[in-house]
Each structure stands twice: as structure tokens, then as C-alpha cells.
mmCIF file with all atom_site columns, C-alpha atoms in Angstrom:
data_model
loop_
_atom_site.group_PDB
_atom_site.id
_atom_site.type_symbol
_atom_site.label_atom_id
_atom_site.label_alt_id
_atom_site.label_comp_id
_atom_site.label_asym_id
_atom_site.label_entity_id
_atom_site.label_seq_id
_atom_site.pdbx_PDB_ins_code
_atom_site.Cartn_x
_atom_site.Cartn_y
_atom_site.Cartn_z
_atom_site.occupancy
_atom_site.B_iso_or_equiv
_atom_site.pdbx_formal_charge
_atom_site.auth_seq_id
_atom_site.auth_comp_id
_atom_site.auth_asym_id
_atom_site.auth_atom_id
_atom_site.pdbx_PDB_model_num
ATOM 1  C CA . MET O 1 1  ? 10.323 -31.234 -9.580  1.00 76.00 ? 1  MET O CA 1
ATOM 2  C CA . ARG O 1 2  ? 8.536  -27.951 -8.894  1.00 79.00 ? 2  ARG O CA 1
ATOM 3  C CA . PRO O 1 3  ? 7.991  -26.400 -5.461  1.00 82.00 ? 3  PRO O CA 1
ATOM 4  C CA . ARG O 1 4  ? 4.300  -25.878 -4.710  1.00 89.00 ? 4  ARG O CA 1
ATOM 5  C CA . ARG O 1 5  ? 4.430  -24.140 -1.340  1.00 91.00 ? 5  ARG O CA 1
ATOM 6  C CA . LEU O 1 6  ? 7.067  -22.718 0.990   1.00 89.00 ? 6  LEU O CA 1
ATOM 7  C CA . GLU O 1 7  ? 6.282  -22.291 4.681   1.00 93.00 ? 7  GLU O CA 1
ATOM 8  C CA . ILE O 1 8  ? 8.863  -20.754 7.034   1.00 91.00 ? 8  ILE O CA 1
ATOM 9  C CA . ALA O 1 9  ? 8.681  -19.753 10.705  1.00 94.00 ? 9  ALA O CA 1
ATOM 10 C CA . ALA O 1 10 ? 10.792 -17.305 12.730  1.00 90.00 ? 10 ALA O CA 1
ATOM 11 C CA . PHE O 1 11 ? 12.926 -16.475 9.680   1.00 83.00 ? 11 PHE O CA 1
ATOM 12 C CA . GLY O 1 12 ? 14.924 -13.225 9.762   1.00 79.00 ? 12 GLY O CA 1
ATOM 13 C CA . PRO O 1 13 ? 12.602 -10.314 10.562  1.00 79.00 ? 13 PRO O CA 1
ATOM 14 C CA . PHE O 1 14 ? 9.475  -12.488 10.313  1.00 79.00 ? 14 PHE O CA 1
ATOM 15 C CA . ALA O 1 15 ? 8.521  -13.649 13.816  1.00 88.00 ? 15 ALA O CA 1
ATOM 16 C CA . GLY O 1 16 ? 5.450  -15.613 12.743  1.00 93.00 ? 16 GLY O CA 1
ATOM 17 C CA . THR O 1 17 ? 4.859  -18.182 10.025  1.00 94.00 ? 17 THR O CA 1
ATOM 18 C CA . GLU O 1 18 ? 5.033  -16.996 6.410   1.00 89.00 ? 18 GLU O CA 1
ATOM 19 C CA . THR O 1 19 ? 3.653  -19.035 3.505   1.00 90.00 ? 19 THR O CA 1
ATOM 20 C CA . VAL O 1 20 ? 4.322  -18.580 -0.211  1.00 85.00 ? 20 VAL O CA 1
ATOM 21 C CA . ASP O 1 21 ? 1.877  -20.424 -2.489  1.00 86.00 ? 21 ASP O CA 1
ATOM 22 C CA . PHE O 1 22 ? 3.765  -21.021 -5.737  1.00 85.00 ? 22 PHE O CA 1
ATOM 23 C CA . ASP O 1 23 ? 0.734  -22.638 -7.414  1.00 85.00 ? 23 ASP O CA 1
ATOM 24 C CA . GLY O 1 24 ? -1.119 -19.326 -7.154  1.00 80.00 ? 24 GLY O CA 1
ATOM 25 C CA . LEU O 1 25 ? 1.812  -17.534 -8.790  1.00 79.00 ? 25 LEU O CA 1
ATOM 26 C CA . ALA O 1 26 ? 2.458  -20.111 -11.544 1.00 77.00 ? 26 ALA O CA 1
ATOM 27 C CA . GLU O 1 27 ? 0.061  -18.522 -14.054 1.00 78.00 ? 27 GLU O CA 1
ATOM 28 C CA . ALA O 1 28 ? 2.398  -15.528 -14.417 1.00 76.00 ? 28 ALA O CA 1
ATOM 29 C CA . GLY O 1 29 ? 5.263  -17.815 -15.467 1.00 75.00 ? 29 GLY O CA 1
ATOM 30 C CA . LEU O 1 30 ? 7.882  -15.695 -13.694 1.00 76.00 ? 30 LEU O CA 1
ATOM 31 C CA . PHE O 1 31 ? 7.870  -14.263 -10.185 1.00 74.00 ? 31 PHE O CA 1
ATOM 32 C CA . LEU O 1 32 ? 10.252 -12.822 -7.606  1.00 77.00 ? 32 LEU O CA 1
ATOM 33 C CA . VAL O 1 33 ? 10.293 -13.332 -3.847  1.00 70.00 ? 33 VAL O CA 1
ATOM 34 C CA . SER O 1 34 ? 12.022 -10.300 -2.325  1.00 76.00 ? 34 SER O CA 1
ATOM 35 C CA . GLY O 1 35 ? 12.121 -8.008  0.688   1.00 73.00 ? 35 GLY O CA 1
ATOM 36 C CA . PRO O 1 36 ? 13.570 -4.718  1.863   1.00 74.00 ? 36 PRO O CA 1
ATOM 37 C CA . THR O 1 37 ? 17.359 -4.347  1.866   1.00 73.00 ? 37 THR O CA 1
ATOM 38 C CA . GLY O 1 38 ? 18.769 -5.345  5.243   1.00 66.00 ? 38 GLY O CA 1
ATOM 39 C CA . ALA O 1 39 ? 15.610 -7.214  6.200   1.00 55.00 ? 39 ALA O CA 1
ATOM 40 C CA . GLY O 1 40 ? 17.362 -10.473 6.779   1.00 54.00 ? 40 GLY O CA 1
#
């Protein structure tokens, strides 16, 4: 199984809805989802 999309709302410092499209990132083969230290 492979995640295709992640959608989160009101998560940590993000008040709205944030979406990560993993299909768009898959061509790179390796990717990192990160944020500033202390952001959540």
C-alpha cells in the first residue's frame, strides 16, 4: 500500500486545511515532509 494524498485540518500551527499530494512527489523517489523546529 502506498499513500497517495494526505489532508489534515487544524493540525498544530496550521489553522486551515493542508494537503500533501504524494503522487506529485513520487517521481523524485525520496521526499521529506518537514517544518520549522517548534512548529508543532
